[in-house]
Coordinates of C-alpha atoms and ligand atoms in Angstrom, one line a residue:
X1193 CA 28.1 22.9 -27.0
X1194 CA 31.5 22.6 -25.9
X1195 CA 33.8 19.4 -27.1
X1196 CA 37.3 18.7 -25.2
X1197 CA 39.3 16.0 -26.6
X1198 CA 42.7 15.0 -26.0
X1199 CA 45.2 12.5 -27.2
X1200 CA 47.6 11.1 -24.7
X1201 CA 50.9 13.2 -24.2
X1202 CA 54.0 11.3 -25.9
X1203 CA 57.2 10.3 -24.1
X1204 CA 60.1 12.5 -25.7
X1205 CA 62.4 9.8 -25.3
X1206 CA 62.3 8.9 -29.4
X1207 CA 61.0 10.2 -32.5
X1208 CA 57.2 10.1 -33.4
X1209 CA 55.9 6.9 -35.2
X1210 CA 52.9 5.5 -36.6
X1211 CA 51.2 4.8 -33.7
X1212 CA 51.4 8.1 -32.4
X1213 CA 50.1 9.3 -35.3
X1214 CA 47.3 7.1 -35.6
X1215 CA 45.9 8.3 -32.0
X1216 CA 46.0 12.0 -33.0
X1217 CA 44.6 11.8 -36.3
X1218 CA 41.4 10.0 -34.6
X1219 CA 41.4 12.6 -32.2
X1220 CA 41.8 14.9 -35.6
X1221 CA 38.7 13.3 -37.1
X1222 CA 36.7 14.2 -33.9
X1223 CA 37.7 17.2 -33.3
X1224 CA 37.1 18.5 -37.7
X1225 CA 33.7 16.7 -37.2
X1226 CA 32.3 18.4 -34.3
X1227 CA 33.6 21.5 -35.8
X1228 CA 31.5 20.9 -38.9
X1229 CA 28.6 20.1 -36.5
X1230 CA 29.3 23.8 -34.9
X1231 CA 30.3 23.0 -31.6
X1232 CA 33.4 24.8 -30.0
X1233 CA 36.2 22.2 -29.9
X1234 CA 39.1 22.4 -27.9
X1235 CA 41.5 19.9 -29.0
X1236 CA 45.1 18.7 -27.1
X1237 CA 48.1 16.7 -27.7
X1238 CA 51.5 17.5 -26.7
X1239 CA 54.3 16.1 -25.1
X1240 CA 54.9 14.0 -21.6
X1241 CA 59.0 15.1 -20.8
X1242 CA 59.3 13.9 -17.4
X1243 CA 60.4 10.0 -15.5
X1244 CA 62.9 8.1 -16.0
X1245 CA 61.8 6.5 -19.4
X1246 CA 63.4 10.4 -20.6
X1247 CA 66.0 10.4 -18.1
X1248 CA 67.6 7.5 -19.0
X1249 CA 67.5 7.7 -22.7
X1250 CA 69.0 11.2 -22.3
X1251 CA 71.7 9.5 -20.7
X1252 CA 72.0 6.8 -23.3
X1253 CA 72.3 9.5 -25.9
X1254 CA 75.0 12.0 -23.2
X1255 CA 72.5 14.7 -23.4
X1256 CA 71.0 16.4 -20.4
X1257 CA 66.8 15.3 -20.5
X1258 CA 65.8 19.0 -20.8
X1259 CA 68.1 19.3 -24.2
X1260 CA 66.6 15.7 -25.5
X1261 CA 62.9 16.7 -24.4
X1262 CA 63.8 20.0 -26.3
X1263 CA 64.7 18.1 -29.3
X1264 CA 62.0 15.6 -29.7
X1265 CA 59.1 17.5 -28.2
X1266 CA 59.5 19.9 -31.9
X1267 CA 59.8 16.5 -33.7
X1268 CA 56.4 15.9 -32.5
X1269 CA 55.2 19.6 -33.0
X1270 CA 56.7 19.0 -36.5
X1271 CA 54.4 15.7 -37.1
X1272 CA 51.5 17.8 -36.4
X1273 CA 51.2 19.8 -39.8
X1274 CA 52.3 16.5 -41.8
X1275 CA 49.3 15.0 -40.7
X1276 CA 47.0 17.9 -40.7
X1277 CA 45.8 17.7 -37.3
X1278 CA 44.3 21.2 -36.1
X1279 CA 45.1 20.9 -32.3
X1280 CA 44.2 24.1 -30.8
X1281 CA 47.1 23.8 -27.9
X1282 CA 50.2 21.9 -27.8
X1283 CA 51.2 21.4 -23.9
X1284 CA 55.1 20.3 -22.9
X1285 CA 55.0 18.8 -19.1
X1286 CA 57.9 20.9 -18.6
X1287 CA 56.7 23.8 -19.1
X1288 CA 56.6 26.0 -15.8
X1289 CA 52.6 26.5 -15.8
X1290 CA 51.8 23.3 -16.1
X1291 CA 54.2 22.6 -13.2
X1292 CA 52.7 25.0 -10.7
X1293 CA 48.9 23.4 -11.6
X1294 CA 50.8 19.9 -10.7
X1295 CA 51.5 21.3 -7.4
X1296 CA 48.5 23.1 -6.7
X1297 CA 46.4 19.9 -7.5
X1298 CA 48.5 17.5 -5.9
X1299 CA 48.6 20.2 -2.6
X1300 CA 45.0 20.0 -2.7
X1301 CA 45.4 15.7 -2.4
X1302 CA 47.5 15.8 0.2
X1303 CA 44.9 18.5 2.3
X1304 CA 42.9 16.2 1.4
X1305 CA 44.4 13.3 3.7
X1306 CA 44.7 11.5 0.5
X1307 CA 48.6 10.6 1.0
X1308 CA 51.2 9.1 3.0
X1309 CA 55.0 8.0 3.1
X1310 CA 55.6 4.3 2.8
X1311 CA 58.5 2.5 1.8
X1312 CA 58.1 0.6 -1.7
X1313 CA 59.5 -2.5 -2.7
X1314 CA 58.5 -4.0 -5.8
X1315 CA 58.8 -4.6 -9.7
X1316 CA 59.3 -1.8 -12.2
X1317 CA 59.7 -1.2 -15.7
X1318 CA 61.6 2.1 -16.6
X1319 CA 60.0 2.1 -20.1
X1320 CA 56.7 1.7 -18.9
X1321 CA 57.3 4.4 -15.5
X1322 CA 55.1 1.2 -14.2
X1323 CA 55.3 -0.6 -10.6
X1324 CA 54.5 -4.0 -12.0
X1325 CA 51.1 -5.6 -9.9
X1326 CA 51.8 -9.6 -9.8
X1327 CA 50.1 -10.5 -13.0
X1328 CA 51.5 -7.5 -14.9
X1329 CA 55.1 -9.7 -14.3
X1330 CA 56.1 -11.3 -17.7
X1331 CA 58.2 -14.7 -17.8
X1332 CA 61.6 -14.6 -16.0
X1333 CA 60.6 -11.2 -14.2
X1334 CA 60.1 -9.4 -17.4
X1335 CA 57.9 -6.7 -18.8
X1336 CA 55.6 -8.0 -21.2
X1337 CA 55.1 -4.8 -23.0
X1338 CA 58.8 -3.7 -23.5
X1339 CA 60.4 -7.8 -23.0
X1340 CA 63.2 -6.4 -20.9
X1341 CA 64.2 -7.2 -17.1
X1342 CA 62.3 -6.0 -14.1
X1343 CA 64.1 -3.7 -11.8
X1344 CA 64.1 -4.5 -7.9
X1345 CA 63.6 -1.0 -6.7
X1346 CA 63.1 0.0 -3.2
X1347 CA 63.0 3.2 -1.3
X1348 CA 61.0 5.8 0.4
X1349 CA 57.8 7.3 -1.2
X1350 CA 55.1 8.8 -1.0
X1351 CA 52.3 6.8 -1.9
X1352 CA 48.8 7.7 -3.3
X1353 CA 45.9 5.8 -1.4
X1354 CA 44.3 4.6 -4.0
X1355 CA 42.7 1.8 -2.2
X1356 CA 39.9 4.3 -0.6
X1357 CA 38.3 4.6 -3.9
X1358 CA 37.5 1.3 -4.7
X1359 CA 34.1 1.9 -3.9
X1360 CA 33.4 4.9 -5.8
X1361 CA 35.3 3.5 -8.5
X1362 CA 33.1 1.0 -8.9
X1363 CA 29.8 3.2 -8.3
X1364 CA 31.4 5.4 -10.8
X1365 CA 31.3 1.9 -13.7
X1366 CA 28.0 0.9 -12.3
X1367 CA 26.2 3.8 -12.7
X1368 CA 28.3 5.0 -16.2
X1369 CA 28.1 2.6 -18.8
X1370 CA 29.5 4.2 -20.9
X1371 CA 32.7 5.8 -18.6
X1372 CA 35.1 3.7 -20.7
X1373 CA 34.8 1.9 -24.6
X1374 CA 35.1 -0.4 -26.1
X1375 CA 32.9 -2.7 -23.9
X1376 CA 35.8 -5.1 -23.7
X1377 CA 38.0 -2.2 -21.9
X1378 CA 35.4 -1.4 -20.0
X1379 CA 35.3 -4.7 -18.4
X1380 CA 39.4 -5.3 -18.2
X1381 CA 39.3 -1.9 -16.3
X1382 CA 36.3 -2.7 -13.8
X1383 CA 38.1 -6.3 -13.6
X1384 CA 41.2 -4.4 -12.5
X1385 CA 39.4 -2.6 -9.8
X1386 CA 37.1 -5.3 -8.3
X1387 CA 40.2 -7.5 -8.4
X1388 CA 41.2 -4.8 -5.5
X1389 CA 43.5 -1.9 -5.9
X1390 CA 46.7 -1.1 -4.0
X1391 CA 47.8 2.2 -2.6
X1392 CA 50.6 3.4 -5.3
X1393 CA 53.8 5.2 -5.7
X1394 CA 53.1 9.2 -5.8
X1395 CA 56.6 10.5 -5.6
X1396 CA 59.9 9.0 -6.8
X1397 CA 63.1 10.5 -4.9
X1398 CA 66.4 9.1 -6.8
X1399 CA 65.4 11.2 -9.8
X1400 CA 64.8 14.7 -9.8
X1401 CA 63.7 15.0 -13.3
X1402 CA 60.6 15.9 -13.0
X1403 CA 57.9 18.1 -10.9
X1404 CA 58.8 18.3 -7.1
X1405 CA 56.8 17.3 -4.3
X1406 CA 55.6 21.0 -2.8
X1407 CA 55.4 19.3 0.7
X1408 CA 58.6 17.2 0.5
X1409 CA 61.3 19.3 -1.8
X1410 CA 63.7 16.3 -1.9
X1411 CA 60.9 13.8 -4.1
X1412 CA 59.5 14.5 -7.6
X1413 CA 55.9 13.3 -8.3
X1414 CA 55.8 9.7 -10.4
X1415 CA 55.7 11.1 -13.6
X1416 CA 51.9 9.2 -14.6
X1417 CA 50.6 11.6 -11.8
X1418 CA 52.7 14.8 -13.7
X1419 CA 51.5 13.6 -16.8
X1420 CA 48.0 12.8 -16.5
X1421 CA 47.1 15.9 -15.3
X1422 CA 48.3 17.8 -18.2
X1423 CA 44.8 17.4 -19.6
X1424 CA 43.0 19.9 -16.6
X1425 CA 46.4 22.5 -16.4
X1426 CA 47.0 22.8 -19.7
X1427 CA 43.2 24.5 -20.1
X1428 CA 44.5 26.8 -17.7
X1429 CA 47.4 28.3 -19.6
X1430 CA 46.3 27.5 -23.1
X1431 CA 44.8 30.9 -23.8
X1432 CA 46.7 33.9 -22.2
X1433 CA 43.8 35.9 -22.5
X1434 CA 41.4 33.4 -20.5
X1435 CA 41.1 30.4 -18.3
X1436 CA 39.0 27.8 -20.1
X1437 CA 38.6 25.0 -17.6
X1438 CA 35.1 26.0 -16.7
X1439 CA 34.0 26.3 -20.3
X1440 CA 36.0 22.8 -21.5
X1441 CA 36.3 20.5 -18.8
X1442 CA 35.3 17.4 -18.5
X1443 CA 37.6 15.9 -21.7
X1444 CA 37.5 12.9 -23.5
X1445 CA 40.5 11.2 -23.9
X1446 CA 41.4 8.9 -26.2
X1447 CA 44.0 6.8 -25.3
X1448 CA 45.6 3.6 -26.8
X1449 CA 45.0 -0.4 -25.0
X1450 CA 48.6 -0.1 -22.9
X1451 CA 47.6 3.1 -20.7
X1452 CA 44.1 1.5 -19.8
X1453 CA 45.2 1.3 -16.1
X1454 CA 46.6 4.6 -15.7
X1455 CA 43.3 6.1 -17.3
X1456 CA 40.3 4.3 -16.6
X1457 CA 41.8 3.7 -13.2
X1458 CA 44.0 6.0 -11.8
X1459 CA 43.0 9.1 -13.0
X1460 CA 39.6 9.3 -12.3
X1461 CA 40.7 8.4 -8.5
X1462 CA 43.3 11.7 -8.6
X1463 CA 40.5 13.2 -9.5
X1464 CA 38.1 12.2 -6.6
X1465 CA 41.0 13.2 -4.2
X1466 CA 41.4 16.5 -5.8
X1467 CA 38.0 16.9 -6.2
X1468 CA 37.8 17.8 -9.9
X1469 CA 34.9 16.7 -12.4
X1470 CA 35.5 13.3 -13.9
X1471 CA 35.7 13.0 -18.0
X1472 CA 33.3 12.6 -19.7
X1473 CA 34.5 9.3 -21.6
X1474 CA 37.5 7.5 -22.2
X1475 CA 38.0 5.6 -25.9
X1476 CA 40.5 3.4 -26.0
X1477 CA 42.2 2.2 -29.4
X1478 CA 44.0 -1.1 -29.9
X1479 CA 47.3 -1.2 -31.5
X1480 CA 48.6 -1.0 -35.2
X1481 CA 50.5 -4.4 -35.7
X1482 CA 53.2 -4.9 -38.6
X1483 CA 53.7 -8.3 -39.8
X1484 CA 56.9 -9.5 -39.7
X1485 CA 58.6 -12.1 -42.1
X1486 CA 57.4 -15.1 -41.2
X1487 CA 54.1 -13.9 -40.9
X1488 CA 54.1 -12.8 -36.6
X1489 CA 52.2 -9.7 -35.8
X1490 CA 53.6 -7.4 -33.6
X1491 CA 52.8 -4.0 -31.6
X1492 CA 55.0 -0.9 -34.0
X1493 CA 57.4 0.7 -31.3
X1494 CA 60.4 2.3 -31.0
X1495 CA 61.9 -0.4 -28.4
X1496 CA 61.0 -3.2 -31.4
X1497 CA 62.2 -1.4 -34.1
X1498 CA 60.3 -2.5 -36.7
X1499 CA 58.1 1.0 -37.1
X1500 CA 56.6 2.1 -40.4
X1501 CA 57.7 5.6 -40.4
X1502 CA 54.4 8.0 -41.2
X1503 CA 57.0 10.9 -42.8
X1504 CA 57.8 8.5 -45.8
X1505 CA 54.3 6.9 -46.1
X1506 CA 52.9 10.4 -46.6
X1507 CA 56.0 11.5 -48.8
X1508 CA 54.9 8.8 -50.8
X1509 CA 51.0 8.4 -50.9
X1510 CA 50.4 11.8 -49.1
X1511 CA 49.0 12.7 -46.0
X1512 CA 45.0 11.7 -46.8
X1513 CA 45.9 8.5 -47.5
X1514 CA 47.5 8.0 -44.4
X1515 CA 44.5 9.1 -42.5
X1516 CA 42.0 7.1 -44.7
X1517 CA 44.3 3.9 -44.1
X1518 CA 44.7 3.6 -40.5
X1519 CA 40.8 4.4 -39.8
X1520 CA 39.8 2.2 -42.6
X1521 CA 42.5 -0.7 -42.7
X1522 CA 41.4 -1.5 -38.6
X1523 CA 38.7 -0.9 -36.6
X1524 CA 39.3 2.1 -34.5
X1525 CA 39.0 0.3 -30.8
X1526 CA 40.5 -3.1 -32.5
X1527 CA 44.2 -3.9 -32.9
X1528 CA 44.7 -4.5 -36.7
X1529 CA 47.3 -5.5 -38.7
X1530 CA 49.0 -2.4 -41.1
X1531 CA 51.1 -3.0 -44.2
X1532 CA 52.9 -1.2 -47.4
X1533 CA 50.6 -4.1 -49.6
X1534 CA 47.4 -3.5 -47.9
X1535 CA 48.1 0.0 -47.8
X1536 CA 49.0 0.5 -51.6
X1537 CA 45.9 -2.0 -52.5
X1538 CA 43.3 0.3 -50.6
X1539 CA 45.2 3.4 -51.9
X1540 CA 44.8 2.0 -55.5
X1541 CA 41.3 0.3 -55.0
X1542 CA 39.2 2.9 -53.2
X1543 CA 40.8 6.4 -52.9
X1544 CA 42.6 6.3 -56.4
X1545 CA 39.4 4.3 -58.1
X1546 CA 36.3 4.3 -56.3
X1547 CA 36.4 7.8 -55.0
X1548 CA 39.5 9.7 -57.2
X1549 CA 37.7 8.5 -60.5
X1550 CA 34.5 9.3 -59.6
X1551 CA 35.6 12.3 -59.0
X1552 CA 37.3 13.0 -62.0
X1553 CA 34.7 11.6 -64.2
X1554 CA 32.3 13.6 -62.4
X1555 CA 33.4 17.1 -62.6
X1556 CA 34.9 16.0 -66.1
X1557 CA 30.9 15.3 -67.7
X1558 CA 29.7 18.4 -65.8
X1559 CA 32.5 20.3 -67.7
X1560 CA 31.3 18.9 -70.7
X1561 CA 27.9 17.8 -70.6
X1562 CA 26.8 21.2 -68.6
X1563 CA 28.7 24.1 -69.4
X1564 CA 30.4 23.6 -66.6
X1565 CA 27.6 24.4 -64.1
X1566 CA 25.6 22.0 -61.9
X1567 CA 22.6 21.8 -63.4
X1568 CA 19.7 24.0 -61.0
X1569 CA 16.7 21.3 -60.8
X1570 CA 15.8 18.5 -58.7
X1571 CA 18.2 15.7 -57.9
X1572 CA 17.1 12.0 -58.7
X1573 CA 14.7 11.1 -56.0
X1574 CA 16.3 7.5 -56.3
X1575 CA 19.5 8.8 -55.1
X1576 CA 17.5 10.6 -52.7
X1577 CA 16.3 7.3 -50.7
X1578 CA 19.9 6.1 -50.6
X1579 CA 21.1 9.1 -48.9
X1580 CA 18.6 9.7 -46.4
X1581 CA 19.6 9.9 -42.7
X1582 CA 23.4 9.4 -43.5
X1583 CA 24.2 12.9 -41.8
X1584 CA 22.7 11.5 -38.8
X1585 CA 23.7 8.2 -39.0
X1586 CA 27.4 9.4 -39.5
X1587 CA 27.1 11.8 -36.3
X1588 CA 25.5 9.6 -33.9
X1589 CA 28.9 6.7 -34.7
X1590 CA 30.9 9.6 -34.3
X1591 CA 29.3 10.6 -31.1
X1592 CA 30.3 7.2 -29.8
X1593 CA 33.4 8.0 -31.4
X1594 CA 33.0 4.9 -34.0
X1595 CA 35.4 6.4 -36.8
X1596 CA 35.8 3.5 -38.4
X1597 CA 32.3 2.6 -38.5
X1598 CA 31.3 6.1 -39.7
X1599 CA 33.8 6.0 -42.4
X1600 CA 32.3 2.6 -43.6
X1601 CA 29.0 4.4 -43.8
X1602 CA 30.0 7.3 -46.2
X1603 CA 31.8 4.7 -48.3
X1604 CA 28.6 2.4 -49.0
X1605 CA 27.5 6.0 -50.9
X1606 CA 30.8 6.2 -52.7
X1607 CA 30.2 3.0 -54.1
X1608 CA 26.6 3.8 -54.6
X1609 CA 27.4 7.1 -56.3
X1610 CA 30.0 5.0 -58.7
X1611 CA 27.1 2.1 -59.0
X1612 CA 24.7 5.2 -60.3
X1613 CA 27.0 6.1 -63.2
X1614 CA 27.5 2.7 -64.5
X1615 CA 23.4 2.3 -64.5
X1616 CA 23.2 5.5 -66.0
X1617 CA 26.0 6.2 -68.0
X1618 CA 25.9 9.4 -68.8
X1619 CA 28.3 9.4 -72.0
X1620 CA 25.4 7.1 -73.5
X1621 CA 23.0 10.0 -72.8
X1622 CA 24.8 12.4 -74.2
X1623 CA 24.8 10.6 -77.4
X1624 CA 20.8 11.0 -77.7
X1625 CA 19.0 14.1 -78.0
X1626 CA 16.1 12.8 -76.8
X1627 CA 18.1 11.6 -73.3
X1628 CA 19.2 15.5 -72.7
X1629 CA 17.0 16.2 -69.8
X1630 CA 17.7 12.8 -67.9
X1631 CA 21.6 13.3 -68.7
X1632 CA 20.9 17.0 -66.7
X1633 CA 19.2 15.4 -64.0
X1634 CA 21.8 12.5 -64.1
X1635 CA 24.7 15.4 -63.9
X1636 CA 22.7 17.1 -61.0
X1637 CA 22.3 14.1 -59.0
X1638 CA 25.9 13.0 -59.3
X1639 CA 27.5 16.2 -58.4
X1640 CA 24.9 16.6 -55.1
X1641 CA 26.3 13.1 -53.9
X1642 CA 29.7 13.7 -54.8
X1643 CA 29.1 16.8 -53.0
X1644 CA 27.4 14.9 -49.5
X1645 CA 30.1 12.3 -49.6
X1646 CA 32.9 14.9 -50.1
X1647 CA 31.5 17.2 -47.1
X1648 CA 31.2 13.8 -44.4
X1649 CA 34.9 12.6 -46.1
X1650 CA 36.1 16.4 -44.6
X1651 CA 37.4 14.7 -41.5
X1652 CA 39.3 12.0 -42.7
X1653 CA 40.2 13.5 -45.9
X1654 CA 40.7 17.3 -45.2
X1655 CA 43.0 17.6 -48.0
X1656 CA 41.2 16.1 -50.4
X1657 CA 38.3 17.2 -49.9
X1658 CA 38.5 20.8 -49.8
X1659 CA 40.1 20.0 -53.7
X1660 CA 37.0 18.5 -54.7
X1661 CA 34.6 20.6 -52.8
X1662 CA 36.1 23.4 -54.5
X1663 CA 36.4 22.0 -58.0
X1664 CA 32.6 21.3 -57.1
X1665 CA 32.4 25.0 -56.5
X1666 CA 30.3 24.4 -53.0
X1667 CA 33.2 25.1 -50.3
X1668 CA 31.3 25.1 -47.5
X1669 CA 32.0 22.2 -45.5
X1670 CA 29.2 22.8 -42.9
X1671 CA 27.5 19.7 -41.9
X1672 CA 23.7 21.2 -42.1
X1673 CA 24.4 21.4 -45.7
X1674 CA 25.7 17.7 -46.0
X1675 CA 22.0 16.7 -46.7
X1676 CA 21.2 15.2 -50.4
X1677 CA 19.2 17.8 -52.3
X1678 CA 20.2 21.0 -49.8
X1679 CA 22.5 23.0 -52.6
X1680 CA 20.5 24.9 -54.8
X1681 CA 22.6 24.3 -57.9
X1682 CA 23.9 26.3 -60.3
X1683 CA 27.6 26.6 -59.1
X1684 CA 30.5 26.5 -61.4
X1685 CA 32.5 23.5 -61.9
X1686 CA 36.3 23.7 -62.6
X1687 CA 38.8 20.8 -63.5
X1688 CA 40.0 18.7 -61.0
X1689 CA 43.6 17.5 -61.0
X1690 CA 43.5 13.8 -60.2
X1691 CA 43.2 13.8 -56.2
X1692 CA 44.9 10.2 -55.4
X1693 CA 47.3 10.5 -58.7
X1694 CA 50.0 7.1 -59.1
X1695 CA 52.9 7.3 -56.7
X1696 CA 56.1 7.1 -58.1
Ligands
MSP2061 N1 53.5 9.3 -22.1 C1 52.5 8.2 -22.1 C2 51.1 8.8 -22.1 C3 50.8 9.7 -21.0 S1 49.1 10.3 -21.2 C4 48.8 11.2 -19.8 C5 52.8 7.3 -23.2 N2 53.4 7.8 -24.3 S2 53.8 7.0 -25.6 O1 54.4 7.9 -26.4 O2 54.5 5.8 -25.3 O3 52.5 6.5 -26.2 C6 51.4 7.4 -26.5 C7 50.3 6.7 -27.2 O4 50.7 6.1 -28.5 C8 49.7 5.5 -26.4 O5 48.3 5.7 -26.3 C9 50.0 4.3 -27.2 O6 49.0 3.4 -27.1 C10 50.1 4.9 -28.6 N3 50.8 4.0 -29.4 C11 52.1 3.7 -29.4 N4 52.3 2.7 -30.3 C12 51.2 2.3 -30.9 C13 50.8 1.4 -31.9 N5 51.7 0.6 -32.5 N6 49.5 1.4 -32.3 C14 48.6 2.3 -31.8 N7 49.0 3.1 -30.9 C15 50.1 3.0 -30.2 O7 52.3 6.2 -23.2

């Protein structure tokens, strides 16, 4: 089966933080796990370069927008590696392929009847690239999101008529559950629509940053329109040997809380008008919160400043225990609090303790206890009853793209593995002669659901895991084999540095 996923594009008007980060390495997570399941997976993030959000910071900075775009679309290439996400394409919006698709799609609207040129007046946030509806207005003609003043803006555009697909938008919620999770965003989006939709802004003309209107030279296309459609032209261009929309399309995007509208509403409408397959689901994440001092939570972002920058967390604690944090810390779908406490307690608590010891004390006994080999005979049965189903169980949360859920799952058998040497201990047996076979099976039994574990933890923990895996001497990180009792035995076991060692 195929697998698309994509994270949104980022604005190239600042430096990655980690909230960007977060949304790729849950896309990361999905994209390693259907992997393991055998699928092909295509997997897509990149960078959004046009609007004025990038115009005007290049101008705050003297730089032209192509030369800051140029700058901080390679910061975000260069976050990719540091958090070990395995994107198969990276797509920049101002890159001339995906420019051409804009047009040819957007052509294919306008045939369509699907446009016209109105004059807008109205509210608009430059940071957002968002005409502000009524009750999007914050106090004092504000924008909530960003807490800076409104523009007036007025002028001649082309305009979208998003209004003819109210209907099918909301035939298209009725009859798919499922189109958007949470359930919660689900129902803000279907509010959104029933609540009526206007026509909206297609085309912008007092900027020309940005993809131009084939019909009408002197207007570039609103740059959610450019951008959104960076998910269907970038399969287009990704492989220069083929086109691999027809094996990839539909996506699923995942997509943080403050794009909702653009996503859930907007885009599968473009997509009626251009008559293109509709995704298959859209997830949507809530925010990573920091505290502040006196105790406020508030969304990380570049225009609050207060961001906890993911290159010195993972200098620090390294990149796994980034990954492992964010999923574990808040519920993937939830906004959650994140700090440098509750991150070092969890780092100290459960990667360092519950899993780094257990793997150290694991591969340690087999060393000493076992020549060094896992013992070839059957695993405890008792172990066997506590693992049963958990490949299953993991797969069908991460189907419903559940990470943190999933996650929680595999850790109830870290703990149970760590429970299982304490009932056992196995440095007790060793002591007695007459315990020598039940230490063996003990020894087996441990390194087979270290081993389990270890292959589900792959996708959070690639790192990691493929050091422990190996120590374990069973690399394969296939996820038919990530049943309790499947390996044979008999490998060779090699020291293990300590995986989650005390930062400095
Ligand atoms: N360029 C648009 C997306 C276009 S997609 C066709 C954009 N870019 S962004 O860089 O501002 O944000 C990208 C994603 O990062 C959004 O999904 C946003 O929710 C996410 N995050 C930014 N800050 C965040 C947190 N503090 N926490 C979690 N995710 C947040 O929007």
């Amino acid at each position: 089966m195929a697998y698309y996923v994509t994270t949104p594009i980022f604005y190239v008007n600042a430096a990655p933080h980690l909230g960007h980060a977060y949304t790729t390495i849950g896309a990361d997570i999905l994209a390693r796990h259907m992997r393991q399941r055998g699928e092909e997976v295509f997997f897509l993030t990149g960078t959004d370069e046009h609007g004025e959000p990038v115009a005007q910071a290049a101008e705050r900075e003297g730089v032209t927008p192509k030369e800051l775009a140029d700058r901080n679309a390679e910061r975000f290439k260069a976050l990719l590696p540091r958090i070990n996400a395995t994107n198969d394409f990276f797509i920049r919006t101002s890159d001339p392929r995906h420019k051409r698709a804009v047009q040819d799609v957007m052509q294919r609207v306008h045939d369509n009847g699907h446009v016209y040129k109105g004059m807008y007046e109205g509210l608009y946030c430059p940071r957002c690239a968002d005409f502000k509806t009524e009750n999007e207005v914050g106090p004092d003609e504000t924008c909530p999101i960003h807490k800076i003043p409104l523009e007036h803006q007025r002028e001649e555009n082309w305009f979208f008529r998003l209004s003819a697909f109210q209907e099918r938008l909301e035939k298209l919620y009725a009859e798919q559950p499922e189109f958007v999770r949470p359930k919660a965003r689900y129902n803000e989006a279907l509010a959104f629509i029933t609540g009526g939709l206007n026509d909206i802004s297609l085309s912008r003309s007092k900027i020309t940053w940005g993809v131009e209107v084939p019909w009408d030279t002197g207007h570039v296309f609103y740059v959610w329109f450019d951008a959104l459609l960076n998910y269907y032209t970038a399969l287009g261009f990704a492989d220069p040997e083929q086109d691999l929309t027809n094996k990839f399309w539909p996506a699923r995007h995942i997509i943080g809380k403050d794009i909702l509208k653009f996503h859930a509403v907007f885009w599968p409408a473009l997509l009626m008008a251009a008559e293109i397959e509709l995704p298959k689901e859209i997830f949507i994440h809530g925010f990573l919160l920091m505290r502040d001092a006196s105790g406020q939570e508030h969304k990380m972002s570049k225009s609050l400043g207060n961001v906890l920058d993911p290159f010195e967390v993972m200098d620090r604690f390294g990149t796994d225990a980034l990954r492992y944090y964010c999923f574990r810390e808040v519920q993937f779908g939830q906004d959650g609090g994140v700090s440098t406490i509750t991150f070092g307690e969890r780092y100290e608590t459960e990667l360092a303790n519950e899993l780094g010891n257990l793997a150290g004390r694991t591969t340690n006994m087999l060393i000493r206890y076992a020549d060094a080999t896992v013992p070839q005979r059957d695993p405890d049965p008792e172990l066997a009853q506590d693992f049963d189903g958990l490949v299953e169980e993991v797969s069908a949360l991460l189907d419903r793209t559940e990470i943190t859920q999933a996650l929680d799952r595999i850790w109830q058998r870290v703990r149970r593995l760590n429970r299982y040497v304490e009932e056992h201990q196995p440095w007790q047996l060793a002591k007695d002669e007459t315990k020598a076979d039940e230490l063996q099976t003990v020894l087996r039994s441990l390194a087979e659901g270290l081993r389990v574990v270890t292959v589900l933890l792959t996708p959070y923990i690639p790192e990691s895991a493929g050091k422990l895996l190996d120590a374990l001497g069973a690399p394969d990180i296939g996820l038919e084999g990530a049943r309790y009792g499947s390996h044979p035995g008999g490998q060779t076991v090699t020291k293990l540095a300590p995986l989650f060692p005390k930062p400095e």
